[in-house]
Coordinates of C-alpha atoms in Angstrom, one line a residue:
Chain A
X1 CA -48.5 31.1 -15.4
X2 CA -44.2 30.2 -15.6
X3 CA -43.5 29.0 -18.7
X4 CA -40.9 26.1 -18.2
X5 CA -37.5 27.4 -19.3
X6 CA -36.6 23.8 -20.9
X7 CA -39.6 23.5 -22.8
X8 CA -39.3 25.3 -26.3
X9 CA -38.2 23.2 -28.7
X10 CA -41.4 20.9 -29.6
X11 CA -44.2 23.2 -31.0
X12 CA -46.8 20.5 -30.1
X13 CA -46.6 22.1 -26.7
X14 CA -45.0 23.2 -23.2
X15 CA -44.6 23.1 -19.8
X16 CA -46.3 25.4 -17.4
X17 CA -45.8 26.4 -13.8
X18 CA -49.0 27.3 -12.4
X19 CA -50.5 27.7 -8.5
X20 CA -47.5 25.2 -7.8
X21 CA -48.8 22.3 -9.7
X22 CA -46.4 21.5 -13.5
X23 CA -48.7 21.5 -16.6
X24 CA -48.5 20.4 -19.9
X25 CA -50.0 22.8 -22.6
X26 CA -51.0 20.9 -25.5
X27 CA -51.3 22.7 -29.2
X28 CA -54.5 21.8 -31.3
X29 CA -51.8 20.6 -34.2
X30 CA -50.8 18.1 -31.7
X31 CA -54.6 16.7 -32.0
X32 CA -54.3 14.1 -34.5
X33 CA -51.7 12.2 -32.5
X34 CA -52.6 13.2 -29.1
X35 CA -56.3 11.3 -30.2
X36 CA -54.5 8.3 -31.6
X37 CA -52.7 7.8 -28.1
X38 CA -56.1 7.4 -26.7
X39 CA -57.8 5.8 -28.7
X40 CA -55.4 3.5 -29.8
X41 CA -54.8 2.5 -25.9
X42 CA -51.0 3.1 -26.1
X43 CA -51.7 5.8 -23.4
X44 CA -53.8 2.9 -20.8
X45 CA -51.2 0.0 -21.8
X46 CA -48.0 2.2 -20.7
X47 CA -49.4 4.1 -17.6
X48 CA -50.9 0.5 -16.8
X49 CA -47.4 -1.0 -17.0
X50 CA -45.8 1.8 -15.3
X51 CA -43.7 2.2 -18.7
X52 CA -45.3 6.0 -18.9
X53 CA -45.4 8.9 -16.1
X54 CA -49.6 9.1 -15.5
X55 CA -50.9 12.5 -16.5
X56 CA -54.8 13.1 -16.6
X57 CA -56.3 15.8 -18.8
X58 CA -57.0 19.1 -16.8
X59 CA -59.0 22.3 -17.4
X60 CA -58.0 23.7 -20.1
X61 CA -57.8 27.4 -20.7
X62 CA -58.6 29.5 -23.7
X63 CA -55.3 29.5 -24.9
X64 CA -55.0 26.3 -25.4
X65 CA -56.4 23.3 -26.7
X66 CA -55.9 20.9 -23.8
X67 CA -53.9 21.3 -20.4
X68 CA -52.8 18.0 -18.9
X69 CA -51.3 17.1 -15.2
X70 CA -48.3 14.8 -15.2
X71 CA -48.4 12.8 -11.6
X72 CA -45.6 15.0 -9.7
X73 CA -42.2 13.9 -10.0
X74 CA -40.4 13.4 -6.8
X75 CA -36.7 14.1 -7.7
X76 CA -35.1 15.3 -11.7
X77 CA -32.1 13.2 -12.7
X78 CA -30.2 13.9 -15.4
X79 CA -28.2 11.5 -17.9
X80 CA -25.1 12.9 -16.7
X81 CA -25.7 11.8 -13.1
X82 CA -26.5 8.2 -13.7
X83 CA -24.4 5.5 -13.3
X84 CA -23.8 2.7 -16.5
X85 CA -26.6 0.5 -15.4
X86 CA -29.1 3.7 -15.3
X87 CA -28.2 4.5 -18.8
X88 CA -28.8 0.8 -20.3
X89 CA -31.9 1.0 -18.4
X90 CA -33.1 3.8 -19.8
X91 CA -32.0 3.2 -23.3
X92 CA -33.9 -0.2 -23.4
X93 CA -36.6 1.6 -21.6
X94 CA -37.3 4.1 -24.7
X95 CA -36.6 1.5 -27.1
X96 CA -39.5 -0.6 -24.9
X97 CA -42.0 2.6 -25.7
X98 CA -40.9 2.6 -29.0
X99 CA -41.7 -1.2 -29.8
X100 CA -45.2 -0.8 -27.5
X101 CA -46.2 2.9 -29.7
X102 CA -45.0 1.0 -33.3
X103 CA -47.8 -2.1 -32.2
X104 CA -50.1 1.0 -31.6
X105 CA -49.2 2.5 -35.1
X106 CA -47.5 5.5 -33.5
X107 CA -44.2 6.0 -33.3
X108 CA -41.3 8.6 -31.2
X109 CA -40.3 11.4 -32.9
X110 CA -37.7 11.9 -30.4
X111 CA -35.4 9.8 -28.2
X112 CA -33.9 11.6 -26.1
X113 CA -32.5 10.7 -22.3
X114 CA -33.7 13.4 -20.9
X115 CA -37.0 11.6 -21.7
X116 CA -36.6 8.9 -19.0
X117 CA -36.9 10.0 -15.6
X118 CA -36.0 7.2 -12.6
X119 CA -38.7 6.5 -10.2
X120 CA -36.0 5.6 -7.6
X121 CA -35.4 2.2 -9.8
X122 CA -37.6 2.3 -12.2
X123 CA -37.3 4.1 -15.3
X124 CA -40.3 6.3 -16.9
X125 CA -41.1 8.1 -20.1
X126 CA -42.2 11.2 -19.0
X127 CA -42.3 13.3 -22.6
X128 CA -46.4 12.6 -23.3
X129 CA -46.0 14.5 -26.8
X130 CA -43.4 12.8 -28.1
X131 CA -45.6 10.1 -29.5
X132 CA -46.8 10.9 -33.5
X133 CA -48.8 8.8 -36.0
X134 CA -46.5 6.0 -37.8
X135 CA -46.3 6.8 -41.7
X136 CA -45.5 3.1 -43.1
X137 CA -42.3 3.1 -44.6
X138 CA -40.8 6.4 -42.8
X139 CA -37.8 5.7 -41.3
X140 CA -37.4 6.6 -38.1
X141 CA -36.8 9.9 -37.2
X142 CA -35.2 9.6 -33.8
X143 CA -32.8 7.3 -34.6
X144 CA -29.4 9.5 -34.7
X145 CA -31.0 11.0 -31.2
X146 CA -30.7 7.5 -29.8
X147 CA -27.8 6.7 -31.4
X148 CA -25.7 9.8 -29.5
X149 CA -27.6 9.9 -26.4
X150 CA -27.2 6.6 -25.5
X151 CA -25.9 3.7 -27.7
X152 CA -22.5 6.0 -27.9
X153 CA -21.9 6.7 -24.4
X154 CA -22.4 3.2 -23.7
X155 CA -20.2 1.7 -26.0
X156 CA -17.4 4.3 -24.9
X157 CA -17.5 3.3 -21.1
X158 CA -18.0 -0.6 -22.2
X159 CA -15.2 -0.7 -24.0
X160 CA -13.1 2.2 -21.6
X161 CA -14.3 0.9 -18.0
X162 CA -14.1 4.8 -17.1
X163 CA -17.3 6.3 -15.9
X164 CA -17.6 8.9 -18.6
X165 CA -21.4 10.1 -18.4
X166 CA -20.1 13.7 -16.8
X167 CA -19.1 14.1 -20.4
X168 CA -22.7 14.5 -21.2
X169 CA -22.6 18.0 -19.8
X170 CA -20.4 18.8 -22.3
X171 CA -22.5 17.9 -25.6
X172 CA -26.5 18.3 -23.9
X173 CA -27.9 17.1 -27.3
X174 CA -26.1 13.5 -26.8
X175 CA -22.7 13.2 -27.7
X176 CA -22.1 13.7 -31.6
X177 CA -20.9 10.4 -33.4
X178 CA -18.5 11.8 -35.2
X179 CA -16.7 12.3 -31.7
X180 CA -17.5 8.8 -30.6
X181 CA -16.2 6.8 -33.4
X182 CA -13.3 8.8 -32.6
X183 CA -12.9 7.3 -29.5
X184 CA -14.2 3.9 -29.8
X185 CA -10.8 1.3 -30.0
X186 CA -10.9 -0.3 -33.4
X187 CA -12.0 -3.8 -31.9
X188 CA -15.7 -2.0 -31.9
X189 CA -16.2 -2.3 -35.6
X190 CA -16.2 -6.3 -34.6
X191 CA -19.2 -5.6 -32.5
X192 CA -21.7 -6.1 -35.6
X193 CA -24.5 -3.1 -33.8
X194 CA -21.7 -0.7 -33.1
X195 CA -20.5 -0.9 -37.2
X196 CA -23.9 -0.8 -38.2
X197 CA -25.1 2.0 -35.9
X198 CA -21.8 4.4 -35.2
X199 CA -19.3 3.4 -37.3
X200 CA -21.2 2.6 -40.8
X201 CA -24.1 5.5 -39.2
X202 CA -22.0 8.0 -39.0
X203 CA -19.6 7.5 -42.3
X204 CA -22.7 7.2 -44.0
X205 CA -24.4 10.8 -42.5
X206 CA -20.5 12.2 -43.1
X207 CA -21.0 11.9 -46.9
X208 CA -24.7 13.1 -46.7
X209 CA -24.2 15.8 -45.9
X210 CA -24.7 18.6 -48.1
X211 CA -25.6 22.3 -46.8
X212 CA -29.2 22.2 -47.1
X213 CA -29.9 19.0 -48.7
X214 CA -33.2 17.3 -47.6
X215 CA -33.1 13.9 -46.7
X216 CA -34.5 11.8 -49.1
X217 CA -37.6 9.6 -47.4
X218 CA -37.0 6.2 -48.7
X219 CA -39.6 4.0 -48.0
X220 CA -38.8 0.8 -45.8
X221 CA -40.3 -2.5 -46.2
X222 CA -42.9 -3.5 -44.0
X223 CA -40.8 -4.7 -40.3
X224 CA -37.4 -2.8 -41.5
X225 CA -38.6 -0.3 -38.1
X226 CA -39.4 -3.1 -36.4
X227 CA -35.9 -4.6 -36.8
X228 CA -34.2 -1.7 -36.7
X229 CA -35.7 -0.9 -33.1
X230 CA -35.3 -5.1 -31.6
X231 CA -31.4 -4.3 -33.5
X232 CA -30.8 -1.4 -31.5
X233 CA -32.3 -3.7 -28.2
X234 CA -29.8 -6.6 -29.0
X235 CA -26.8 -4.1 -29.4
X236 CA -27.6 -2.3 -26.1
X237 CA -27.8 -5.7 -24.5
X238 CA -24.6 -6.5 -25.3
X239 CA -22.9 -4.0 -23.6
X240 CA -21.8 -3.8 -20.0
X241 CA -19.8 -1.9 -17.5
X242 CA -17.3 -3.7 -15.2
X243 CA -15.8 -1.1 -13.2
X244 CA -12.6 -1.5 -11.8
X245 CA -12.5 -2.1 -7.9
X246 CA -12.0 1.6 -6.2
X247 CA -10.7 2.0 -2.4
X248 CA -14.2 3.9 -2.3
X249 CA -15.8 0.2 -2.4
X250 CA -14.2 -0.8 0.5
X251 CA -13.2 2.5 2.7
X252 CA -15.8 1.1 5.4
X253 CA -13.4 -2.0 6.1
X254 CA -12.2 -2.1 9.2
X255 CA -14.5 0.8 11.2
X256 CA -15.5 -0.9 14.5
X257 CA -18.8 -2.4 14.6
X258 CA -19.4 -0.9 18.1
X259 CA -19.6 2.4 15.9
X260 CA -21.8 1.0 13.5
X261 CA -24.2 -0.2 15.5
X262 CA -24.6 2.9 17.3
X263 CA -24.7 4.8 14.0
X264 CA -27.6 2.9 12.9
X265 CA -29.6 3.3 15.8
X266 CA -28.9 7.3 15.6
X267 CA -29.9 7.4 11.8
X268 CA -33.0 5.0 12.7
X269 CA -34.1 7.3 15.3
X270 CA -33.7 10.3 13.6
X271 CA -35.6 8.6 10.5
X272 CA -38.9 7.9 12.6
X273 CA -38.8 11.5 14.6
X274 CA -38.5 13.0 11.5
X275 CA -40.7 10.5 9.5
X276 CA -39.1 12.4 6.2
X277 CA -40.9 12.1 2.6
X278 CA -38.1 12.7 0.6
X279 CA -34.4 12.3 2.1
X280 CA -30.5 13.5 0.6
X281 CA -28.1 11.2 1.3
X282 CA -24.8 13.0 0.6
X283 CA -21.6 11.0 -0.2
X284 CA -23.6 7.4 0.1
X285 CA -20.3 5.1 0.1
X286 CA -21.9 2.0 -1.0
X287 CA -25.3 3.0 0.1
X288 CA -25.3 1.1 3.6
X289 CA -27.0 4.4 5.6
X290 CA -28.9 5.3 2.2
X291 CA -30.6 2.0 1.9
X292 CA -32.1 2.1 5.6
X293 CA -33.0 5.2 5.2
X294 CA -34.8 4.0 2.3
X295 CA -36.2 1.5 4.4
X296 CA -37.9 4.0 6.6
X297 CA -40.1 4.6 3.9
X298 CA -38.4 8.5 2.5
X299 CA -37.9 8.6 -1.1
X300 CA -34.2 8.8 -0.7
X301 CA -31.5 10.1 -3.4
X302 CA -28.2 9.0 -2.3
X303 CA -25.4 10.8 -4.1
X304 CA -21.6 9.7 -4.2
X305 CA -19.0 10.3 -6.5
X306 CA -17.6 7.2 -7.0
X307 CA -19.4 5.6 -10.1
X308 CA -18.1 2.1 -8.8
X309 CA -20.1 2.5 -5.5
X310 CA -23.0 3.8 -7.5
X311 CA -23.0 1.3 -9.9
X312 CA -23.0 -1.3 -6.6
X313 CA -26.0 0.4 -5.6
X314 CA -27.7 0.6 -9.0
X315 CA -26.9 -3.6 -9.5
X316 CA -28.1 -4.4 -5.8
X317 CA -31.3 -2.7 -6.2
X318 CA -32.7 -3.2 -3.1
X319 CA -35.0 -0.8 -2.4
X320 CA -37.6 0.5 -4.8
X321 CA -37.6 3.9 -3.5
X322 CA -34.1 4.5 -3.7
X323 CA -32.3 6.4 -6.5
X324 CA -28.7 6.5 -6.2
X325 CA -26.8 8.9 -8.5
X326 CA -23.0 9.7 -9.1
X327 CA -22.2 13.5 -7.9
X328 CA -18.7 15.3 -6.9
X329 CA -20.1 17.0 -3.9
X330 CA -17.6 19.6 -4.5
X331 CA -19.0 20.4 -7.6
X332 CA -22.4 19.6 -7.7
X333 CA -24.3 19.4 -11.1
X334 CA -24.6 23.0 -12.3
X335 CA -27.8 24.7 -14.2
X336 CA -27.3 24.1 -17.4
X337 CA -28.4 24.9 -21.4
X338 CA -30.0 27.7 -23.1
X339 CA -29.9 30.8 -20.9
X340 CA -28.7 28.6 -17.9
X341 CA -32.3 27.0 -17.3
X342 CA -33.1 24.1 -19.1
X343 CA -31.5 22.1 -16.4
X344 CA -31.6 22.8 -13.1
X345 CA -28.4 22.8 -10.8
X346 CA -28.6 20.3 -7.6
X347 CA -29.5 23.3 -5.2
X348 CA -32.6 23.7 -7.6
X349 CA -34.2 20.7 -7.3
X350 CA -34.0 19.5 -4.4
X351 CA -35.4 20.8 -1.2
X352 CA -35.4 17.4 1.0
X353 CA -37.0 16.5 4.6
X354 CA -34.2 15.0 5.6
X355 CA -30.6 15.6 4.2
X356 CA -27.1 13.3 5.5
X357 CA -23.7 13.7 5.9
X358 CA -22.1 10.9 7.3
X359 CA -18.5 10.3 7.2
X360 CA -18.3 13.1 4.9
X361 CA -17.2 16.5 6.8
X362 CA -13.7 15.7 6.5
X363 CA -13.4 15.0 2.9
X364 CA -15.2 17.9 1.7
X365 CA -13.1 20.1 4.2
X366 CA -9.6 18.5 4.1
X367 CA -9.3 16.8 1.1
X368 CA -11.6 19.0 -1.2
X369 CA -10.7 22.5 1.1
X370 CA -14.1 24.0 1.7
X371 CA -14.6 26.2 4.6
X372 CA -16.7 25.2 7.3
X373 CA -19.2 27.7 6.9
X374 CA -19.4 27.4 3.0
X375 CA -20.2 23.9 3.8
X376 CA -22.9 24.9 5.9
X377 CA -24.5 27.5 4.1
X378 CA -24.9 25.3 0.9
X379 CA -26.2 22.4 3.3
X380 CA -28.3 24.7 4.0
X381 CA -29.7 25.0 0.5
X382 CA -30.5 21.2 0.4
X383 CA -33.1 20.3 2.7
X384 CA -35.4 21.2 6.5
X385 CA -33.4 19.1 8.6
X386 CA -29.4 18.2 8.2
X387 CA -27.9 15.0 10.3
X388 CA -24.6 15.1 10.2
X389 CA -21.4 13.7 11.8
X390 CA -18.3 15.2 13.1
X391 CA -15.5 13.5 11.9
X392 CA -12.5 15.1 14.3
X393 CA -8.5 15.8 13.2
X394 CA -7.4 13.2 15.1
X395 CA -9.3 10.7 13.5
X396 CA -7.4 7.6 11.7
X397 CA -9.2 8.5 8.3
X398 CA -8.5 12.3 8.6
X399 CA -5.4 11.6 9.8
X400 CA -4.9 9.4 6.3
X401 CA -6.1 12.4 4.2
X402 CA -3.2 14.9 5.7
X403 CA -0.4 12.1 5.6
X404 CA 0.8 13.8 2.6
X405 CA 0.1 17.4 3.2
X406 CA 0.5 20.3 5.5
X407 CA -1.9 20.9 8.2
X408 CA -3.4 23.9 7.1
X409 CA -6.5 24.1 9.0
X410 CA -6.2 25.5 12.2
X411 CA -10.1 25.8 12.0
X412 CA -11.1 22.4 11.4
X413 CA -12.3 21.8 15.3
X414 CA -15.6 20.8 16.7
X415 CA -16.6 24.8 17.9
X416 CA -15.7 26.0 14.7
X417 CA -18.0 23.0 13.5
X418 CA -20.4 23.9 15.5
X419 CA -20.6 27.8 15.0
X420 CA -20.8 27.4 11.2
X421 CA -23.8 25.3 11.4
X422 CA -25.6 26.9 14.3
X423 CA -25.4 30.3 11.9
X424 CA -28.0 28.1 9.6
X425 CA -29.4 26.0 11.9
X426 CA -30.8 25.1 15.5
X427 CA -29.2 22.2 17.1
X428 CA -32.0 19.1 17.9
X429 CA -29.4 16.5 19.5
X430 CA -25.8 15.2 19.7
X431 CA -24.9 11.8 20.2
X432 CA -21.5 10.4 20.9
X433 CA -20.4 7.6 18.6
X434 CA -19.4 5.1 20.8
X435 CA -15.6 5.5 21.4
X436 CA -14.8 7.0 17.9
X437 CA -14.5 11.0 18.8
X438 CA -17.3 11.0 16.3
X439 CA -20.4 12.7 16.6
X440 CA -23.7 12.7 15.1
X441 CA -25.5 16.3 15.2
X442 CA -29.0 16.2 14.2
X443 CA -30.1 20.3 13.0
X444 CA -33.5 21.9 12.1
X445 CA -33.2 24.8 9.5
X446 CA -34.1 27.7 11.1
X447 CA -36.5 29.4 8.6
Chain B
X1 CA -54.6 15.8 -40.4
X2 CA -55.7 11.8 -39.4
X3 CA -53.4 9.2 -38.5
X4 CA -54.7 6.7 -41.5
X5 CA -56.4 9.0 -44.0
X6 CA -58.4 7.4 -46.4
X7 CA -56.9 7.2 -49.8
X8 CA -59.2 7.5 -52.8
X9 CA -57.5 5.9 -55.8
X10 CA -57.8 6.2 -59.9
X11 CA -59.0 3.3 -61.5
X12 CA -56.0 2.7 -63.5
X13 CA -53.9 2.4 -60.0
X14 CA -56.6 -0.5 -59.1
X15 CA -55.7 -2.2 -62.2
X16 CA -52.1 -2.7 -61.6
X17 CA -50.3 -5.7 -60.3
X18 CA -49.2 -5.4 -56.8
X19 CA -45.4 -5.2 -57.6
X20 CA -45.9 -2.6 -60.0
X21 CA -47.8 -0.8 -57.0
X22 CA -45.1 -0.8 -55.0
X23 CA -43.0 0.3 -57.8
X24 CA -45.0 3.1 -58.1
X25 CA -45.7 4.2 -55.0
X26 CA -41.9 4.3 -54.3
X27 CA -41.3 6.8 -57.2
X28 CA -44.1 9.0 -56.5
X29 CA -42.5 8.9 -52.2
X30 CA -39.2 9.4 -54.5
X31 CA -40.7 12.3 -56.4
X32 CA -42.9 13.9 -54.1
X33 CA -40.6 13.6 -50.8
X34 CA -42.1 16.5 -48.3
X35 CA -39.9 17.5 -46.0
X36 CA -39.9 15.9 -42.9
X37 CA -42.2 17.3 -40.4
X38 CA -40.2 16.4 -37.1
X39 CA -39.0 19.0 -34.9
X40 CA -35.9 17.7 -35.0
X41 CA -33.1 17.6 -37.3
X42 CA -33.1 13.6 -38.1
X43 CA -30.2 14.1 -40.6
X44 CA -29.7 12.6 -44.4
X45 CA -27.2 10.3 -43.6
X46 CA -29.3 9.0 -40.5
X47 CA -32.2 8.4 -42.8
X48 CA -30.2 7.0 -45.9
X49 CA -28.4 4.5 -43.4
X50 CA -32.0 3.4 -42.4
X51 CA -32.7 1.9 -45.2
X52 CA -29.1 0.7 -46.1
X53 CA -29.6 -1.4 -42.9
X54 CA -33.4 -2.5 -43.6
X55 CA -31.8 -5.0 -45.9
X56 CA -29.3 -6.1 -44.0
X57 CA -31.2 -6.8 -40.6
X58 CA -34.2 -8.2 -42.8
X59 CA -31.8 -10.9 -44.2
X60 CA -30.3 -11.1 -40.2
X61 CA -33.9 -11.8 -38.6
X62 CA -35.0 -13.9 -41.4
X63 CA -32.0 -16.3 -40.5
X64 CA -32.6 -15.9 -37.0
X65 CA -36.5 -16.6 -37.6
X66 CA -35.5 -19.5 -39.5
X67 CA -33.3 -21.3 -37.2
X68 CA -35.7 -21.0 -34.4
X69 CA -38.2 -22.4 -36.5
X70 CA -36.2 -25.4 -37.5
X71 CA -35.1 -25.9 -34.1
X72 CA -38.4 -25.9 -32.9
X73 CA -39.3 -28.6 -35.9
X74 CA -36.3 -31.2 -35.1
X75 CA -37.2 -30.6 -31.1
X76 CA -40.6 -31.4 -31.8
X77 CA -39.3 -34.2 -33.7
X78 CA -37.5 -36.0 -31.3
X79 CA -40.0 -35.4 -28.9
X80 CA -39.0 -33.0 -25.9
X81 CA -39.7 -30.1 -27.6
X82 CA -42.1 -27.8 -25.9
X83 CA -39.5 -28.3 -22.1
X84 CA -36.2 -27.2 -24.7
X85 CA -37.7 -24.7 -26.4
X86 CA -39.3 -23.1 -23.4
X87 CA -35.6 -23.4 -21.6
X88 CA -33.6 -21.9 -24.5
X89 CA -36.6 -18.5 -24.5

């Protein structure tokens, strides 16, 4: 048994590695509630509306009082890798479980993003002990959690237009209100939620505090939760994200459609030899490979770092099994918290069928100056099988990304190209892309 | 530890009138506060602001609960209602 290295701070239980399979450890303290989410049908009535992640109860061991099986993930996001959209989802999405757990007479005694995992795009509440009995009149003790995991971030980049979620990284436990009324333009205190639940919140919490002072339990009347949690769902609904158009958006303007067309029958092809369950698309531009690779049937995640072209993506939603997230390929999401494991880095979590590079080589080695075999070995790390293009020197767009620099690499060629992969890899096919000097190299891992 | 335990009260308690009940069930949850219980630190301010705000979004939905009401009333009124009110949701 692997204790999960993220999952200490809730004593009602824990996460468990075991023969493979991710358990949930359940303490008997945890009883009380963990009956009243039965009984009470909260559990039925979210995993019925696909609000909640399934999990069935499992043999339990001696140690503990009960073992449950969540239903397997297929890929871990994290806050800081969603695009605008993602995050208003998943905000309302909590609040959602909130207002379906208060009916119940339970209530979330936390709200935290990392909570909501996307099912490609649909959000889920995976945390199964984060529900506890409602005590009339408490108020609610998530509500700063929500407040600086996602109403602040929100009302930053609605007001900013700047993707700022990367921040997120910075402050894991939600970023602080004290730094987000900060940043908030004065025009926010106009918005009436963002007074009431930054500005007025965190003025209020400023003179509060007192080293060691408890906080006193006032009693609401009976629907002040009730507002409080629709007030919060009206505020969030009023915010939006309209990112500013990026070349990104349009950078596949003006390609010929001769090399299109024989691009898509390549990736097609590849999709149904390959027949993958779970596929990487790295650097998805607006998503046009991603989504038919998503059509072939692979749970794809499609990762760009342009939160415009994400946030395209996110809005078009077009396939279900498609989640696309932003990521600077040249720095990928790192492991992160307590002892460097309470989230994982990219190269941790995902070890896909299929994984694509198209249109990308060039970028990561020209513009971003990563050797060819660096590029190759951390490919490597990502999935089975690797399709990838060769984007040559003389290409127009490579040609665009040296206009302004010095030609400093003499090893950028197709052999070189070839040698670093084939060090990792076993060649399965090349196909010339039409006319372009492009080519498509489809790889096996060799291990 | 239940979810609704089962409160036995003194007879004088009984006897009281229901605002003086509430009364004094708010100074004894006044008096005999426990701490809170959640793992996580919820924060004085966060819970003071609470019930700063209970007021103010009771007065907000009580407006909001009345004008949909009376809109409903005068669409009734004039006869198209249940089409316009179903249009406006």
């Amino acid at each position: 048994m692997t204790r999960h290295p993220a999952s200490f701070r809730d004593p009602a239980g824990y996460l468990f590695r075991e023969n493979g399979q991710l358990l949930r450890a359940v303490q008997e303290t945890y009883k009380p509630h963990f009956q009243k989410l039965i009984d009470s049908g909260l559990k039925a009535q979210l995993e019925q509306t696909g609000a909640m992640l399934p999990f069935e109860e499992f043999q339990a061991n001696a140690k503990e009082w009960k073992v449950l099986r969540p239903q397997p993930l297929p890929f871990v996001s994290y806050p800081y890798e969603w695009s605008f959209t993602q995050l208003k989802q998943a905000a309302l999405h909590t609040l959602h479980v909130q207002q379906a757990a208060m009916q119940c007479g339970m209530t979330l005694k936390d709200a935290t993003a990392y909570n909501i995992q996307f099912l490609g795009n649909r959000p889920v509440f995976i945390d199964h002990l984060s529900f506890e009995c409602l005590q009339p009149g408490k108020p609610w003790v998530a509500y700063r959690q929500f407040c600086e995991h996602f109403l602040a971030p929100l009302a930053l980049m609605h007001y900013s237009k700047a993707h700022l979620l990367p921040m997120l990284q910075a402050w894991p436990d939600g970023l602080p209100l004290a730094v987000s009324v900060n940043l908030l333009p004065s025009k926010s205190r106009l918005k009436p939620g963002l007074a009431m639940h930054l500005h007025l919140h965190h003025k209020t919490a400023e003179k509060a505090v007192q080293p060691g002072a408890k906080p006193a339990e006032k009693l609401l009347k009976a629907n002040a939760l009730e507002n409080l949690v629709q007030h919060l769902a009206d505020t969030v609904n009023g915010l939006s994200w309209k990112p500013q158009a990026t070349h990104w958006a349009s950078y596949t303007d003006g390609l010929k459609d001769s090399y299109i067309q024989r691009k898509e029958q390549e990736v097609q092809r590849i999709a149904s030899t390959v027949q993958p369950a779970t596929a990487l698309v790295l650097g998805a531009n607006t998503g046009h490979f991603a989504n038919l690779v998503a059509q072939s049937g692979a749970f794809t995640v499609a990762l760009e770092s342009d939160a415009t072209c994400v946030e395209q993506l996110v809005q078009q939603n077009k396939h279900a099994n498609l989640l696309p997230l932003v990521m600077d390929l040249a720095a990928p999401s790192p492991a992160l918290g307590f002892n460097h494991a309470e989230r994982n880095s990219l190269a941790q979590r995902t070890h896909a069928d299929l994984v694509l590079a198209l249109a990308l080589i060039h970028h990561l080695a020209i513009a971003r100056n990563i050797p060819l075999p660096q590029l190759a070995e951390w490919m490597a790390t990502l999935g089975k099988e690797l399709l990838i293009e060769w984007v040559p020197k003389e290409d127009e767009r490579t040609q665009w990304l040296l206009a302004n620099r010095s030609d400093v690499f003499q090893h950028y060629n197709r052999q070189a190209f070839e040698a670093a992969f084939s060090a990792h890899f076993s060649m399965e096919s090349q196909a010339e892309l039409a006319d372009s000097g492009r080519v498509l190299y489809h790889f096996k891992h060799r291990s | 530890m239940a979810c609704k335990p089962s409160v036995r009260t003194l007879p004088i308690f009984e006897a009281m009138p229901a605002a003086r009940k509430y009364i004094f069930l708010l100074l004894l949850g006044v008096l005999f506060a426990h701490p809170a219980s959640a793992y996580i630190d919820p924060g004085s301010g966060s819970y003071l602001i609470q019930a700063i705000l209970a007021g103010l979004l009771g007065v907000l939905y009580f407006f909001k609960g009345l004008r949909t009401r009376v809109m409903a009333f005068f669409a009734t009124l004039f006869g198209r209602g249940n089409n316009k009110h179903q249009a406006e949701e």
